[in-house]
Coordinates of C-alpha atoms and ligand atoms in Angstrom, one line a residue:
M1 CA 85.5 -42.2 -17.3
L2 CA 82.3 -40.2 -18.3
K3 CA 81.7 -42.5 -21.2
E4 CA 82.2 -45.6 -19.0
L5 CA 79.5 -44.2 -16.6
E6 CA 76.8 -44.5 -19.2
R7 CA 76.6 -48.1 -18.1
I8 CA 75.7 -47.3 -14.5
L9 CA 74.1 -43.8 -14.6
R10 CA 70.4 -43.4 -15.2
C11 CA 67.9 -40.5 -15.3
P12 CA 66.9 -40.0 -11.6
V13 CA 63.3 -39.2 -12.7
T14 CA 62.5 -41.8 -15.3
G15 CA 65.2 -44.3 -14.9
G16 CA 66.0 -43.9 -18.6
D17 CA 69.4 -44.6 -20.2
L18 CA 71.8 -41.7 -20.6
V19 CA 74.0 -40.9 -23.6
L20 CA 77.1 -38.7 -23.2
D21 CA 77.2 -36.0 -26.0
E22 CA 80.3 -35.8 -28.2
G23 CA 81.7 -32.7 -26.5
A24 CA 81.2 -34.3 -23.0
S25 CA 79.2 -31.2 -22.0
H26 CA 76.1 -33.2 -20.9
Y27 CA 74.3 -36.5 -20.7
R28 CA 71.0 -36.8 -22.7
V29 CA 68.3 -39.1 -21.7
K30 CA 67.7 -41.5 -24.5
D31 CA 64.5 -40.8 -26.6
S32 CA 63.9 -37.6 -24.6
E33 CA 64.8 -33.9 -24.6
Q34 CA 66.0 -34.0 -21.0
V35 CA 69.7 -33.2 -20.5
Y36 CA 71.9 -33.2 -17.5
P37 CA 74.8 -30.7 -17.8
I38 CA 78.4 -31.4 -16.9
V39 CA 79.6 -28.3 -15.2
D40 CA 83.4 -28.0 -14.7
G41 CA 83.5 -31.8 -14.7
I42 CA 80.7 -32.3 -12.2
V43 CA 77.6 -34.0 -13.6
D44 CA 74.5 -32.1 -12.4
F45 CA 71.4 -34.1 -11.9
L46 CA 69.7 -31.1 -10.1
P47 CA 70.3 -28.4 -12.6
E48 CA 67.3 -26.3 -11.6
Q49 CA 67.2 -27.0 -8.0
A50 CA 68.3 -24.8 -5.2
D51 CA 67.7 -26.0 -1.7
R52 CA 68.1 -24.9 1.9
I53 CA 70.4 -27.7 2.7
G54 CA 72.6 -27.3 -0.4
E55 CA 72.8 -23.5 0.2
A56 CA 73.7 -23.9 3.9
Y57 CA 76.5 -26.3 3.0
D58 CA 77.6 -24.1 0.0
A59 CA 78.0 -21.2 2.5
A60 CA 80.0 -23.4 4.9
A61 CA 82.1 -25.1 2.3
G62 CA 85.2 -22.9 2.8
S63 CA 85.5 -23.5 6.6
Y64 CA 84.1 -27.0 6.8
D65 CA 87.3 -28.9 6.7
S66 CA 89.0 -27.2 9.6
F67 CA 86.1 -28.0 11.9
L68 CA 85.9 -31.6 10.8
T69 CA 89.6 -32.2 11.1
N70 CA 90.3 -30.2 14.3
S71 CA 93.0 -28.4 12.4
N72 CA 93.6 -25.6 15.0
L73 CA 93.2 -24.8 18.7
L74 CA 89.9 -23.0 18.2
T75 CA 88.3 -25.8 16.3
R76 CA 89.7 -28.4 18.8
L77 CA 88.1 -26.4 21.7
Y78 CA 84.9 -26.0 19.8
N79 CA 84.7 -29.7 19.0
L80 CA 85.6 -30.6 22.6
F81 CA 82.7 -28.5 23.8
V82 CA 80.1 -29.5 21.2
W83 CA 81.0 -33.2 20.5
G84 CA 83.2 -34.1 23.5
I85 CA 85.9 -35.0 21.0
A86 CA 89.0 -32.8 20.7
D87 CA 91.3 -34.6 18.5
D88 CA 89.6 -37.7 17.3
T89 CA 88.8 -38.5 13.7
R90 CA 89.1 -42.2 14.5
Y91 CA 85.5 -42.8 13.3
A92 CA 86.5 -41.6 9.7
K93 CA 89.5 -44.0 9.7
I94 CA 87.4 -47.0 10.8
I95 CA 85.2 -46.4 7.7
V96 CA 87.9 -45.9 5.1
D97 CA 89.9 -48.8 6.5
C98 CA 87.0 -51.2 5.6
I99 CA 88.0 -50.8 2.0
P100 CA 91.3 -52.6 1.0
D101 CA 93.6 -50.7 -1.2
D102 CA 93.4 -53.4 -3.9
F103 CA 89.5 -53.1 -4.0
R104 CA 88.1 -53.5 -7.5
G105 CA 84.6 -52.4 -8.4
A106 CA 82.3 -49.4 -8.1
I107 CA 81.9 -47.4 -4.8
L108 CA 79.1 -45.0 -4.1
D109 CA 80.2 -42.2 -1.7
V110 CA 77.1 -40.2 -0.6
P111 CA 77.6 -37.5 0.6
V112 CA 81.2 -36.9 -0.5
G113 CA 81.3 -33.4 1.0
T114 CA 84.7 -31.9 0.3
G115 CA 86.4 -35.3 0.3
V116 CA 88.5 -34.4 3.3
F117 CA 88.4 -37.9 4.9
T118 CA 88.4 -39.9 1.8
E119 CA 90.9 -38.3 -0.7
E120 CA 93.9 -40.3 0.6
K121 CA 92.1 -43.6 0.5
Y122 CA 90.6 -43.0 -3.0
S123 CA 94.0 -42.0 -4.3
R124 CA 95.2 -45.5 -3.5
L125 CA 92.1 -47.3 -5.0
T126 CA 93.4 -47.3 -8.5
G127 CA 91.4 -50.4 -9.4
A128 CA 88.0 -48.9 -8.3
I129 CA 85.6 -46.3 -9.7
V130 CA 84.2 -43.9 -7.0
L131 CA 80.9 -42.2 -7.7
A132 CA 81.1 -39.2 -5.4
V133 CA 77.6 -37.7 -4.9
D134 CA 76.5 -34.6 -3.0
Y135 CA 73.7 -32.1 -3.1
S136 CA 75.9 -29.1 -2.8
M137 CA 77.8 -27.7 -5.8
G138 CA 80.1 -25.8 -3.4
M139 CA 81.2 -29.0 -1.6
L140 CA 81.6 -30.8 -4.9
R141 CA 83.9 -28.0 -6.2
Q142 CA 86.1 -28.3 -3.2
A143 CA 86.2 -32.1 -3.6
K144 CA 87.1 -31.7 -7.2
A145 CA 90.0 -29.3 -6.5
R146 CA 91.3 -31.8 -3.9
F147 CA 91.0 -34.8 -6.2
E148 CA 92.6 -33.0 -9.1
A149 CA 95.5 -31.8 -7.0
R150 CA 96.3 -35.5 -6.6
H151 CA 95.7 -36.2 -10.3
M152 CA 93.1 -38.7 -9.4
R153 CA 91.1 -40.1 -12.4
N154 CA 89.1 -42.8 -10.5
V155 CA 86.5 -40.4 -9.0
A156 CA 83.4 -39.1 -10.8
L157 CA 81.7 -36.1 -9.1
I158 CA 77.9 -36.0 -9.3
R159 CA 75.4 -33.5 -7.9
A160 CA 72.3 -35.5 -7.0
D161 CA 69.8 -36.1 -4.2
V162 CA 70.4 -39.3 -2.1
E163 CA 66.7 -39.9 -2.4
K164 CA 66.9 -40.0 -6.2
L165 CA 70.1 -41.6 -7.0
P166 CA 70.9 -41.5 -10.8
L167 CA 72.0 -45.1 -10.8
V168 CA 71.1 -48.6 -12.0
G169 CA 69.8 -50.5 -9.0
S170 CA 72.1 -53.0 -7.3
S171 CA 75.1 -51.8 -9.3
M172 CA 77.5 -50.7 -6.5
D173 CA 80.1 -53.0 -4.9
A174 CA 80.3 -50.7 -1.8
V175 CA 78.5 -47.7 -0.4
I176 CA 80.1 -45.2 2.0
S177 CA 77.9 -42.6 3.8
M178 CA 80.0 -40.5 6.1
N179 CA 78.2 -37.8 8.2
G180 CA 75.3 -37.8 5.8
I181 CA 72.3 -39.5 7.4
H182 CA 71.9 -36.7 10.0
A183 CA 71.7 -34.2 7.1
F184 CA 69.2 -36.1 5.0
P185 CA 65.6 -35.0 5.5
R186 CA 64.0 -38.4 5.0
K187 CA 66.5 -40.7 6.6
V188 CA 64.7 -44.0 6.1
A189 CA 64.1 -43.3 2.4
A190 CA 67.8 -42.3 2.0
I191 CA 69.0 -45.6 3.7
H192 CA 66.7 -47.6 1.4
Q193 CA 68.0 -45.8 -1.7
M194 CA 71.6 -46.3 -0.7
S195 CA 71.1 -50.0 0.1
G196 CA 69.1 -50.3 -3.2
A197 CA 72.2 -49.2 -5.1
L198 CA 74.3 -52.0 -3.5
K199 CA 74.8 -55.5 -5.1
E200 CA 73.9 -58.5 -2.9
G201 CA 76.9 -59.1 -0.6
G202 CA 78.2 -55.5 -1.1
R203 CA 79.4 -53.5 1.9
F204 CA 77.7 -50.5 3.3
M205 CA 79.6 -48.4 5.9
G206 CA 79.2 -45.0 7.3
C207 CA 78.7 -42.8 10.4
T208 CA 76.1 -40.4 11.7
Y209 CA 75.1 -38.3 14.7
V210 CA 72.5 -39.9 16.9
K211 CA 70.4 -38.1 19.5
G212 CA 70.1 -39.0 23.2
I213 CA 73.8 -39.6 24.1
R214 CA 75.2 -36.2 25.0
S215 CA 72.9 -33.4 26.1
I216 CA 75.3 -30.5 25.0
T217 CA 75.7 -32.1 21.6
D218 CA 71.9 -32.5 21.3
A219 CA 71.3 -28.9 22.3
V220 CA 73.8 -27.5 19.8
V221 CA 72.5 -29.7 17.0
N222 CA 68.9 -28.7 17.7
R223 CA 69.4 -25.0 18.3
F224 CA 72.2 -24.3 15.8
Y225 CA 73.0 -27.0 13.3
S226 CA 69.3 -27.7 12.4
R227 CA 68.5 -24.0 12.1
K228 CA 71.5 -23.5 9.8
G229 CA 70.3 -26.4 7.6
W230 CA 73.5 -28.5 8.2
F231 CA 71.6 -31.2 10.1
T232 CA 67.9 -32.0 9.5
R233 CA 65.4 -33.2 12.1
P234 CA 64.0 -35.7 13.0
F235 CA 67.2 -37.5 14.2
F236 CA 67.7 -41.2 14.9
S237 CA 68.5 -42.5 18.3
E238 CA 71.2 -45.2 18.3
E239 CA 68.4 -47.9 18.6
Q240 CA 66.3 -46.4 15.8
L241 CA 69.4 -46.3 13.5
M242 CA 70.3 -49.9 14.1
M243 CA 66.7 -51.0 13.5
V244 CA 66.4 -49.2 10.2
L245 CA 69.8 -50.5 9.0
G246 CA 68.9 -54.0 10.2
E247 CA 65.7 -53.9 8.0
V248 CA 67.7 -53.7 4.8
L249 CA 71.2 -55.0 5.7
A250 CA 72.7 -57.9 7.3
S251 CA 75.5 -58.4 9.9
V252 CA 75.3 -54.7 11.0
K253 CA 78.3 -53.9 13.3
K254 CA 78.7 -50.6 15.1
T255 CA 81.1 -48.6 17.2
R256 CA 80.1 -45.4 18.9
V257 CA 82.4 -42.4 19.5
K258 CA 80.3 -40.1 21.8
S259 CA 77.3 -39.1 19.7
I260 CA 78.6 -40.5 16.5
V261 CA 77.7 -44.1 15.5
V262 CA 80.0 -45.8 13.0
F263 CA 78.4 -48.8 11.2
E264 CA 79.4 -51.5 8.8
A265 CA 77.1 -54.0 7.2
R266 CA 76.5 -56.3 4.2
K267 CA 73.6 -56.4 1.8
Ligands
LIG301 C1 78.4 -33.1 7.1 S1 78.6 -33.2 5.3 C2 79.5 -34.7 5.2 C3 80.4 -34.8 4.0 C4 81.5 -35.9 4.1 N1 81.0 -37.2 3.9 C5 82.4 -35.8 5.3 O1 82.3 -36.6 6.2 O2 83.1 -34.8 5.4 C6 77.0 -33.5 4.8 C7 76.8 -33.4 3.3 O3 75.5 -33.9 3.0 C8 75.1 -33.2 1.8 N2 73.7 -33.5 1.6 C9 72.7 -33.0 2.4 N3 71.5 -33.4 1.9 C10 71.7 -34.2 0.9 C11 70.9 -35.0 0.0 N4 69.6 -35.0 0.1 N5 71.5 -35.7 -1.0 C12 72.9 -35.7 -1.1 N6 73.7 -35.0 -0.3 C13 73.1 -34.2 0.7 C14 75.5 -31.8 2.0 O4 75.5 -31.0 0.9 C15 76.8 -31.9 2.7 O5 77.9 -31.8 1.8

């Protein structure tokens, strides 16, 4: 799999070709001294970079899944208060259901997080390659453990910044961005990068928090999540999100579950 990826991975800084070393311990940028290490099977395109967002998520990586999946009474009550949603991960299902199980081709998932909503789907996509990208090593390690437990060989884990994707442009058949846009600092640039990675006609689907729908949610997001570094201001309203998506994508369809907008579009 790592050897196969030489064809679609590129240096995120120069765009140069990458060559996997013989021991599969790093990629080297062709005609350069720059190397990107492969740490425990995770390709690290940010080897020297620590970041407030990455650290905040690394710290939360252990408890993240139970909050997202409403796995116990406490997290259900918490999510009911903050999001107005007690037991509803319908938005995640809408997204993964957009990809048929016999899908063939390359899928970019950014940010993959711990893979909690996608592992089951990806385990069925045996004809696809998934490039699972995240800024946080902690989240990627959890995703790795999860995918390995299912003996999945179709997912490559990559530490990179959504704004500097280490990919050949227009090389992906689909892009998934679940709960990421509200975390990305420069949201318009991130959407342009993700759509730039897509082939013409490729599908782009995801979901994100939008401001201005539910005042309790907005207050918690602004006072708590933003300070923690889990979400990053400024946030899109529903209209702003649709406008930015509409600038780079066609046939944008949306569903909203309280403050979460789920979208699906084509390039
Ligand atoms: C709320 S999690 C969503 C993860 C997963 N898609 C899900 O729905 O469970 C947001 C993720 O965005 C990642 N992230 C934040 N800024 C990023 C960036 N600039 N590039 C890539 N990933 C980033 C964080 O590390 C975190 O894992």
